Coordinates of C-alpha atoms in Angstrom, one line a residue:
M1 CA 48.7 127.0 134.4
A2 CA 49.4 130.1 132.3
E3 CA 50.6 129.6 128.8
N4 CA 54.3 130.5 128.3
R5 CA 54.5 133.2 125.6
Y6 CA 57.5 134.1 123.4
I7 CA 59.3 137.4 123.0
D8 CA 62.0 138.3 120.5
T9 CA 65.7 139.1 121.0
R10 CA 65.5 142.5 119.3
G11 CA 62.4 143.8 120.9
N12 CA 60.5 144.4 117.7
V13 CA 57.6 142.1 118.5
T14 CA 55.5 144.3 120.8
E15 CA 53.1 141.6 121.9
P16 CA 54.4 138.2 123.0
V17 CA 53.2 135.4 120.8
S18 CA 52.2 131.8 121.4
F19 CA 54.5 128.8 121.0
R20 CA 52.4 127.8 118.0
Q21 CA 52.9 131.2 116.4
A22 CA 56.7 131.2 117.2
V23 CA 57.1 127.8 115.5
V24 CA 55.2 128.7 112.3
D25 CA 56.9 132.2 112.0
G26 CA 60.4 130.8 112.6
L27 CA 62.0 134.2 112.6
A28 CA 60.5 137.2 114.4
D29 CA 59.6 140.4 112.5
G30 CA 62.6 142.6 112.4
G31 CA 65.0 139.7 112.3
G32 CA 65.1 138.8 116.0
L33 CA 64.8 135.2 117.4
Y34 CA 62.1 134.0 119.7
V35 CA 62.7 132.9 123.3
P36 CA 60.2 131.9 126.0
E37 CA 59.2 134.6 128.4
T38 CA 59.9 132.2 131.2
I39 CA 62.5 129.4 131.4
P40 CA 61.0 126.6 133.5
T41 CA 63.0 124.9 136.2
M42 CA 63.2 121.3 137.4
T43 CA 64.7 119.9 140.6
V44 CA 67.5 117.4 140.3
E45 CA 65.2 114.8 141.7
E46 CA 62.7 115.5 139.0
I47 CA 65.4 115.3 136.3
I48 CA 66.7 112.0 137.6
A49 CA 63.2 110.5 137.7
L50 CA 63.0 111.0 133.9
A51 CA 65.2 108.0 133.5
D52 CA 62.3 105.7 134.5
L53 CA 60.5 106.8 131.3
P54 CA 61.0 106.0 127.6
Y55 CA 62.7 108.8 125.7
A56 CA 59.4 110.0 124.1
Q57 CA 57.8 110.4 127.5
R58 CA 60.9 112.3 128.8
A59 CA 60.5 114.7 125.9
A60 CA 56.8 115.2 126.5
A61 CA 57.4 115.9 130.2
I62 CA 59.9 118.6 129.5
Y63 CA 57.7 120.2 126.8
K64 CA 54.9 120.4 129.2
R65 CA 57.1 122.3 131.6
F66 CA 57.4 125.0 128.9
D67 CA 53.5 125.2 128.9
V68 CA 53.4 124.9 125.1
D69 CA 49.9 125.6 123.9
F70 CA 49.0 122.1 122.9
A71 CA 46.8 119.8 124.9
D72 CA 48.8 117.3 126.9
E73 CA 47.5 114.4 124.8
T74 CA 48.7 116.2 121.7
V75 CA 52.2 116.6 123.2
D76 CA 52.2 112.9 124.0
R77 CA 51.2 112.0 120.5
I78 CA 53.8 114.3 118.8
M79 CA 56.6 112.9 120.9
A80 CA 55.5 109.3 120.4
G81 CA 55.7 109.9 116.7
A82 CA 59.0 111.8 116.8
Y83 CA 60.9 109.2 118.9
S84 CA 59.9 105.7 117.9
T85 CA 61.0 103.1 115.4
N86 CA 62.3 105.9 113.1
F87 CA 65.4 105.6 115.3
D88 CA 67.6 102.5 115.1
N89 CA 68.2 102.4 118.9
E90 CA 65.3 102.2 121.4
A91 CA 67.3 104.6 123.7
I92 CA 67.0 107.1 120.9
C93 CA 70.3 108.8 121.9
P94 CA 72.3 106.2 123.8
I95 CA 75.5 107.0 125.7
T96 CA 78.7 105.1 125.2
S97 CA 81.3 105.4 127.9
L98 CA 84.9 105.2 126.8
D99 CA 86.1 105.3 130.3
E100 CA 84.6 106.1 133.7
N101 CA 84.6 109.9 133.1
T102 CA 84.3 110.2 129.3
H103 CA 80.8 109.6 127.9
I104 CA 79.8 109.9 124.2
L105 CA 76.2 111.1 123.6
E106 CA 75.3 109.4 120.3
L107 CA 72.8 111.8 118.6
W108 CA 72.9 110.1 115.2
H109 CA 70.6 107.1 115.5
G110 CA 67.8 108.8 113.5
P111 CA 66.8 108.4 109.9
T112 CA 69.5 110.7 108.4
S113 CA 72.3 109.6 110.8
A114 CA 73.0 113.1 112.2
F115 CA 72.0 115.0 115.4
K116 CA 69.6 117.2 113.5
D117 CA 67.2 114.3 113.5
M118 CA 66.7 114.7 117.2
A119 CA 65.0 118.1 116.5
L120 CA 63.8 117.6 112.9
Q121 CA 61.7 114.5 113.6
C122 CA 59.9 116.7 116.2
L123 CA 59.7 120.2 114.7
P124 CA 57.7 119.2 111.6
R125 CA 55.1 117.5 113.8
C126 CA 54.9 120.6 116.0
F127 CA 54.8 122.8 112.9
A128 CA 52.0 120.8 111.2
Q129 CA 50.0 120.8 114.5
S130 CA 50.5 124.5 115.1
A131 CA 49.5 125.4 111.5
A132 CA 46.4 123.2 111.7
E133 CA 45.2 124.6 115.0
L134 CA 45.9 128.2 113.9
R135 CA 44.0 127.6 110.6
S136 CA 41.0 126.2 112.5
E137 CA 41.0 129.3 114.7
G138 CA 41.0 131.5 111.7
V139 CA 44.4 132.9 112.4
L140 CA 46.0 131.5 109.3
D141 CA 44.8 131.0 105.8
N142 CA 48.1 130.3 104.0
E143 CA 50.4 127.4 103.3
F144 CA 54.1 127.5 104.0
L145 CA 57.5 127.3 102.3
I146 CA 60.2 126.1 104.7
L147 CA 63.4 127.7 103.4
V148 CA 66.6 126.1 104.8
A149 CA 70.3 127.0 104.6
T150 CA 72.4 124.0 105.5
S151 CA 76.1 123.3 106.1
G152 CA 75.4 119.6 105.5
D153 CA 73.2 117.8 108.0
T154 CA 70.2 120.1 108.6
G155 CA 69.2 120.0 105.0
K156 CA 68.7 116.2 104.8
A157 CA 67.1 116.0 108.2
A158 CA 64.7 118.9 107.4
L159 CA 63.8 117.4 104.0
E160 CA 63.1 114.0 105.6
G161 CA 61.0 115.6 108.4
F162 CA 58.9 117.8 106.2
R163 CA 58.5 115.6 103.0
D164 CA 54.9 115.1 101.8
R165 CA 53.5 117.0 104.8
E166 CA 50.2 118.7 103.9
G167 CA 50.3 122.5 103.4
V168 CA 54.1 122.7 103.4
K169 CA 56.8 122.8 100.8
I170 CA 60.5 122.8 101.7
G171 CA 63.5 124.2 99.8
V172 CA 67.1 123.6 101.0
M173 CA 70.3 125.4 100.0
Y174 CA 73.7 124.0 100.6
P175 CA 77.2 125.3 99.7
D176 CA 78.1 123.7 96.3
G177 CA 81.3 121.7 96.9
G178 CA 81.2 122.4 100.6
V179 CA 79.5 119.2 101.8
S180 CA 80.7 115.6 101.8
D181 CA 79.8 113.3 98.9
I182 CA 77.4 111.3 101.2
Q183 CA 75.7 114.5 102.4
F184 CA 75.2 115.7 98.8
K185 CA 73.7 112.3 97.8
Q186 CA 71.4 112.3 100.8
M187 CA 69.9 115.7 99.7
A188 CA 70.1 115.2 96.0
T189 CA 68.2 111.9 96.1
Q190 CA 65.5 113.0 98.5
A191 CA 62.1 111.6 97.9
G192 CA 58.9 113.6 98.2
D193 CA 56.6 115.7 96.0
N194 CA 57.0 118.9 98.1
V195 CA 60.9 119.2 98.2
R196 CA 63.5 121.1 96.3
V197 CA 67.3 121.3 96.7
W198 CA 69.7 123.9 95.4
G199 CA 73.5 124.1 95.5
V200 CA 74.7 127.6 96.1
R201 CA 77.9 129.2 94.7
G202 CA 79.7 130.1 97.9
N203 CA 80.0 128.9 101.5
F204 CA 77.4 128.2 104.2
D205 CA 77.5 131.8 105.4
D206 CA 76.4 132.9 101.9
C207 CA 73.5 130.5 102.1
Q208 CA 72.5 131.6 105.6
T209 CA 72.9 135.3 104.8
G210 CA 70.9 134.9 101.6
A211 CA 68.1 133.1 103.4
K212 CA 68.0 135.8 106.1
T213 CA 67.8 138.5 103.4
V214 CA 64.9 136.8 101.7
F215 CA 63.1 136.4 105.0
G216 CA 63.6 140.2 105.6
D217 CA 62.4 141.2 102.1
A218 CA 59.0 142.7 102.9
A219 CA 58.0 143.1 99.2
F220 CA 58.9 139.6 98.3
N221 CA 57.0 138.2 101.3
A222 CA 54.0 140.3 100.5
Q223 CA 54.1 138.9 96.9
L224 CA 54.2 135.4 98.2
A225 CA 51.3 136.0 100.5
E226 CA 49.1 137.8 97.8
Q227 CA 49.9 135.7 94.7
N228 CA 50.8 132.3 96.1
K229 CA 49.0 132.3 99.5
V230 CA 52.4 131.2 101.0
A231 CA 54.4 132.4 104.0
L232 CA 58.1 131.7 104.5
S233 CA 59.2 129.8 107.6
S234 CA 62.4 128.2 108.8
A235 CA 63.6 124.8 110.0
N236 CA 67.1 126.1 111.0
S237 CA 67.9 126.5 114.6
I238 CA 66.8 130.1 114.4
N239 CA 63.3 128.5 114.9
W240 CA 62.7 127.9 118.6
G241 CA 60.9 124.7 117.7
R242 CA 64.3 123.4 116.5
L243 CA 66.1 124.3 119.7
M244 CA 63.6 122.8 122.2
P245 CA 64.2 119.2 121.3
Q246 CA 67.9 119.7 121.8
I247 CA 67.3 121.0 125.4
V248 CA 65.5 117.7 126.0
Y249 CA 68.5 115.4 125.2
Y250 CA 70.8 117.2 127.6
I251 CA 68.4 116.9 130.5
S252 CA 67.6 113.3 129.5
S253 CA 71.3 112.4 129.3
Y254 CA 72.0 113.6 132.8
A255 CA 69.2 111.5 134.1
Q256 CA 70.5 108.5 132.1
L257 CA 74.1 108.9 133.5
V258 CA 72.8 108.9 137.0
H259 CA 70.5 106.0 136.4
D260 CA 73.4 104.0 134.9
G261 CA 75.6 104.7 138.0
K262 CA 78.1 106.8 136.0
V263 CA 77.4 110.1 137.8
A264 CA 76.4 110.5 141.4
P265 CA 73.0 112.2 141.9
G266 CA 73.5 116.0 141.8
A267 CA 77.2 115.8 140.9
P268 CA 78.2 118.2 138.1
I269 CA 79.2 117.2 134.6
D270 CA 80.9 119.2 131.8
V271 CA 79.5 119.1 128.3
C272 CA 81.6 119.5 125.1
V273 CA 79.9 120.3 121.8
P274 CA 81.3 120.7 118.3
T275 CA 80.0 124.1 117.5
G276 CA 79.2 126.1 114.3
N277 CA 75.9 127.9 114.5
F278 CA 75.8 127.7 118.4
G279 CA 72.3 126.1 118.7
N280 CA 73.5 122.8 120.0
I281 CA 75.6 124.2 122.8
L282 CA 73.0 126.9 123.6
A283 CA 70.5 124.1 124.2
A284 CA 72.9 122.7 126.8
W285 CA 73.0 126.1 128.4
Y286 CA 69.2 126.2 128.6
A287 CA 69.3 122.7 130.1
K288 CA 71.6 124.1 132.8
Q289 CA 69.3 127.0 133.5
M290 CA 66.5 124.6 134.0
G291 CA 68.3 122.8 136.7
T292 CA 70.5 120.2 135.1
P293 CA 73.8 119.9 137.0
I294 CA 76.0 121.1 134.2
D295 CA 79.2 122.9 135.2
M296 CA 81.2 124.1 132.2
L297 CA 80.3 124.1 128.5
F298 CA 83.2 123.5 126.2
C299 CA 82.8 125.1 122.8
A300 CA 84.8 123.1 120.3
S301 CA 85.8 124.8 117.0
N302 CA 87.8 123.7 114.0
E303 CA 90.0 126.1 112.0
N304 CA 86.9 128.4 111.7
R305 CA 87.4 129.3 115.3
V306 CA 85.4 132.5 115.5
L307 CA 83.4 131.3 118.5
T308 CA 86.5 130.1 120.4
D309 CA 88.1 133.5 119.8
F310 CA 84.9 135.3 120.9
I311 CA 84.6 133.3 124.1
N312 CA 88.2 134.0 124.9
T313 CA 88.2 137.8 124.0
G314 CA 84.6 139.0 124.0
T315 CA 85.1 140.3 120.5
Y316 CA 83.3 138.8 117.5
D317 CA 85.4 139.7 114.5
I318 CA 85.2 138.3 111.0
T319 CA 86.6 141.3 109.2
D320 CA 89.8 139.6 108.0
R321 CA 88.9 136.0 108.9
E322 CA 89.4 133.4 106.1
F323 CA 86.7 130.9 105.7
V324 CA 88.3 127.5 105.8
L325 CA 86.9 124.3 104.3
T326 CA 87.6 121.5 106.7
P327 CA 86.9 117.7 107.2
S328 CA 84.1 118.9 109.6
P329 CA 82.0 120.9 107.2
S330 CA 79.0 121.3 109.5
M331 CA 81.2 123.5 111.7
D332 CA 82.5 125.6 108.7
I333 CA 80.5 128.7 109.8
L334 CA 81.6 132.2 110.6
V335 CA 78.2 133.8 111.4
S336 CA 76.6 131.9 114.2
S337 CA 73.0 132.8 114.4
N338 CA 72.1 131.4 117.8
L339 CA 74.8 133.4 119.5
E340 CA 72.2 136.2 119.4
R341 CA 69.9 134.2 121.7
Q342 CA 72.8 133.5 124.1
L343 CA 73.8 137.2 124.3
F344 CA 70.2 138.2 124.9
E345 CA 70.1 135.9 127.9
L346 CA 73.5 137.0 129.2
T347 CA 72.6 140.7 129.0
G348 CA 69.6 140.2 131.2
R349 CA 67.4 140.2 128.1
N350 CA 68.4 143.6 126.8
P351 CA 67.1 144.0 123.2
E352 CA 68.7 147.4 122.7
R353 CA 72.2 145.9 123.1
I354 CA 71.3 143.0 120.8
R355 CA 70.0 145.3 118.1
E356 CA 73.2 147.3 118.2
W357 CA 75.5 144.4 118.2
M358 CA 73.7 142.7 115.4
R359 CA 73.8 146.0 113.5
Q360 CA 77.5 146.2 114.0
Q361 CA 78.0 142.6 112.9
K362 CA 76.1 143.2 109.7
A363 CA 77.7 146.6 108.9
D364 CA 81.2 146.2 110.3
K365 CA 81.5 142.3 110.7
R366 CA 82.7 143.0 114.2
F367 CA 81.3 143.8 117.7
K368 CA 82.6 143.7 121.2
V369 CA 80.4 142.9 124.2
D370 CA 80.5 144.9 127.5
P371 CA 82.6 143.6 130.5
D372 CA 79.6 142.4 132.5
T373 CA 78.3 140.3 129.6
F374 CA 81.8 138.9 128.9
A375 CA 82.1 137.9 132.6
R376 CA 78.8 136.1 132.4
L377 CA 79.9 134.3 129.2
R378 CA 83.2 133.2 130.8
A379 CA 81.3 131.9 133.8
D380 CA 79.6 129.2 131.7
F381 CA 81.8 128.7 128.6
V382 CA 85.3 127.8 127.7
G383 CA 86.4 127.7 124.0
D384 CA 89.1 125.9 122.2
S385 CA 89.8 124.5 118.8
A386 CA 91.3 121.5 117.1
D387 CA 92.7 121.7 113.5
S388 CA 92.2 119.1 110.8
A389 CA 95.4 117.3 111.6
E390 CA 94.5 117.0 115.3
C391 CA 91.0 115.9 114.2
F392 CA 92.5 113.0 112.2
E393 CA 94.9 112.0 114.9
T394 CA 92.0 111.9 117.4
I395 CA 89.9 109.6 115.1
K396 CA 92.9 107.2 114.8
D397 CA 93.8 107.3 118.5
V398 CA 90.3 106.8 119.8
Y399 CA 89.8 103.8 117.4
E400 CA 93.1 102.2 118.4
Q401 CA 92.5 102.7 122.1
H402 CA 88.8 102.0 122.3
G403 CA 87.7 100.4 119.1
Y404 CA 85.3 103.3 118.6
L405 CA 84.9 105.4 115.4
L406 CA 84.3 109.1 115.7
D407 CA 83.2 111.3 112.8
P408 CA 85.3 114.4 112.2
H409 CA 83.0 116.8 114.1
S410 CA 82.8 114.5 117.2
A411 CA 86.6 114.1 117.0
V412 CA 87.1 117.8 117.2
A413 CA 84.9 117.9 120.3
F414 CA 86.7 114.9 121.8
K415 CA 90.1 116.5 121.4
V416 CA 88.9 119.8 122.9
A417 CA 87.3 118.0 125.8
Q418 CA 90.5 116.2 126.6
R419 CA 92.4 119.5 126.5
L420 CA 89.9 121.5 128.7
R421 CA 88.6 118.9 131.1
G422 CA 89.1 119.0 134.8
E423 CA 87.8 116.6 137.5
N424 CA 84.2 116.5 136.3
P425 CA 82.9 113.7 134.0
V426 CA 82.6 115.0 130.5
L427 CA 79.7 114.3 128.1
V428 CA 80.8 114.7 124.5
A429 CA 78.1 115.4 122.0
S430 CA 78.6 113.1 119.0
T431 CA 76.8 114.7 116.2
A432 CA 77.0 112.4 113.2
H433 CA 77.7 108.8 112.3
W434 CA 81.2 108.3 110.9
A435 CA 79.9 106.9 107.6
K436 CA 78.6 110.4 106.6
F437 CA 82.3 111.3 106.2
G438 CA 83.9 108.0 105.1
E439 CA 86.6 109.5 102.9
N440 CA 88.1 111.5 105.8
V441 CA 87.6 108.8 108.3
Y442 CA 89.6 106.5 105.9
R443 CA 92.3 109.1 105.6
A444 CA 92.5 109.5 109.4
L445 CA 92.7 105.7 110.1
Q446 CA 95.5 105.4 107.5
G447 CA 97.5 108.2 109.0
M448 CA 97.0 110.4 105.9
A449 CA 97.1 114.1 105.9
P450 CA 93.9 116.1 105.5
G451 CA 93.2 116.7 101.8
A452 CA 95.7 114.0 100.7
P453 CA 94.6 112.2 97.5
L454 CA 93.2 108.8 98.2
P455 CA 95.0 105.7 96.8
A456 CA 93.8 104.8 93.3
D457 CA 92.0 101.7 94.3
I458 CA 90.1 103.6 97.0
A459 CA 89.4 106.7 94.9
Q460 CA 87.4 104.6 92.4
L461 CA 85.0 103.4 95.1
T462 CA 81.7 105.2 95.7
G463 CA 81.1 106.6 99.1
C464 CA 78.8 103.7 100.0
E465 CA 81.4 101.2 98.9
L466 CA 84.1 102.9 100.9
N467 CA 82.0 102.9 104.0
A468 CA 81.3 99.2 103.6
R469 CA 85.0 98.5 103.4
I470 CA 85.7 100.7 106.5
A471 CA 83.0 98.9 108.5
E472 CA 84.3 95.5 107.5
V473 CA 87.9 96.3 108.4
T474 CA 87.2 98.1 111.7
G475 CA 84.2 96.1 112.8
C476 CA 82.4 99.4 113.4
G477 CA 79.3 98.5 111.4
P478 CA 76.8 98.0 110.1
V479 CA 76.5 101.2 108.1
P480 CA 72.9 102.6 108.6
A481 CA 70.7 101.6 105.7
G482 CA 69.9 105.3 104.8
L483 CA 73.6 105.7 104.0
A484 CA 74.4 102.3 102.7
E485 CA 71.7 102.4 100.0
L486 CA 72.4 105.9 98.5
D487 CA 74.1 104.5 95.4
S488 CA 70.9 102.8 94.3
R489 CA 68.8 106.0 94.5
P490 CA 68.5 108.4 91.5
I491 CA 69.9 111.9 91.7
R492 CA 66.9 114.3 91.5
F493 CA 68.4 117.7 92.2
T494 CA 71.5 119.2 90.6
Q495 CA 70.6 122.9 90.2
V496 CA 73.2 125.4 91.4
I497 CA 72.3 129.0 92.0
D498 CA 74.0 132.2 93.2
G499 CA 73.7 133.1 96.9
N500 CA 72.2 136.5 96.5
A501 CA 68.6 137.3 97.4
D502 CA 67.5 137.8 93.8
A503 CA 68.7 134.4 92.7
I504 CA 67.2 132.7 95.7
E505 CA 63.8 134.4 95.3
A506 CA 63.8 133.5 91.6
A507 CA 64.4 129.8 92.5
V508 CA 61.7 129.9 95.2
L509 CA 59.1 131.3 92.7
E510 CA 60.1 128.6 90.1
F511 CA 59.6 126.0 92.8
L512 CA 56.2 127.3 93.8
A513 CA 55.1 127.4 90.1
D514 CA 55.8 123.7 89.5

């Protein structure tokens, strides 16, 4: 079977590259994103048959459909390592049904209690294998620095996935003051000799834009290669190796729903995803293209509803849009990187249009897609938003009705799903354990307003102590060990830097010099 090669969304990579090269590069030359030349397909019968396999074997089977350039036994080994006892549930991403047509896909049973583990327990293994094979073939002679911008969850998951891996260092940037206390402590206490964490003055978009600028700085990258024998790469969802594991869990989930008798074989479902950077919902779209009977994709936004407005109008406009800090910080994003991949697919893979729209986005902070692309977008996607008050109401209502605790991101998705749903069963992507956002879950359960000061006796508790109290009162425990034990771990990283390229590059050089 011919190897599936990878092209880039802006058409700057003249010769398609291998899966291994796409993974280690992260971002394509010229700023484009890699996608496979061919999207494989599966029959509904083949998808349903996956339910007879453990999750790791389901993932391996789907990876092999993409013809990644690893030996089959290597794929099996990578997946067996990625999805094993590092997850606290043997189903890896179990599905909890709140009623016969509402199903919660729990993507937070990994070591950092967020959906990013589903990809970032897999990507580092693929990355290390790719780099080792390319070095053995004489294609590479450098080490790597993984540079990550995070809105809260990617950072910890990437740090955990790449820590102490040979030939790799990882540096993570997060918006200072823009993540939860638990998210901060998860990153700031990270173990490992090859890790570094920086707070950034600004919001997530500043982190992401700064990282992209550094990736595109040819002189700086040449300096790293010549003086440090280091190349930059990414663990954000701009890396195709981050997106592929997410495709897996949507295909797997459909198989599981049929196996459990919750969906009739071949019957369609809708999928609702809390969306910021668009990678998670894009993965569901790819799963649909591969043959999974997914009907509509519900894009759930919070107050930062740029994606909802884009889906409803065809115009992406952040010229006068205020960046709002919300109780769902991983969705506090205005520049959604993976939308570029989606538009590339919806235009029939037209790199000229993508280059122009991305130019307009950078220069004017606004672009409008053509009518044909907009029609294709509307055929697959519906967008809506839930504000912070609705998010809190949903957390409280779902707990009172079902005895189930949602985190603020999943609550946004649940609210939007209830508003948009039709007759199809709905699969709601639950992206984080509630205990990552204990303060706001407490506020929601108590009927408090978003941002309201906590009572004095609660405010004096650490995040871990508050989570323990919530778990005891609600019966929604235990809190995962990785979150419950944070208070006992020393804070290692407190440095805060500016979000411009010069400051980031200086921090990178200081890290490499240590």
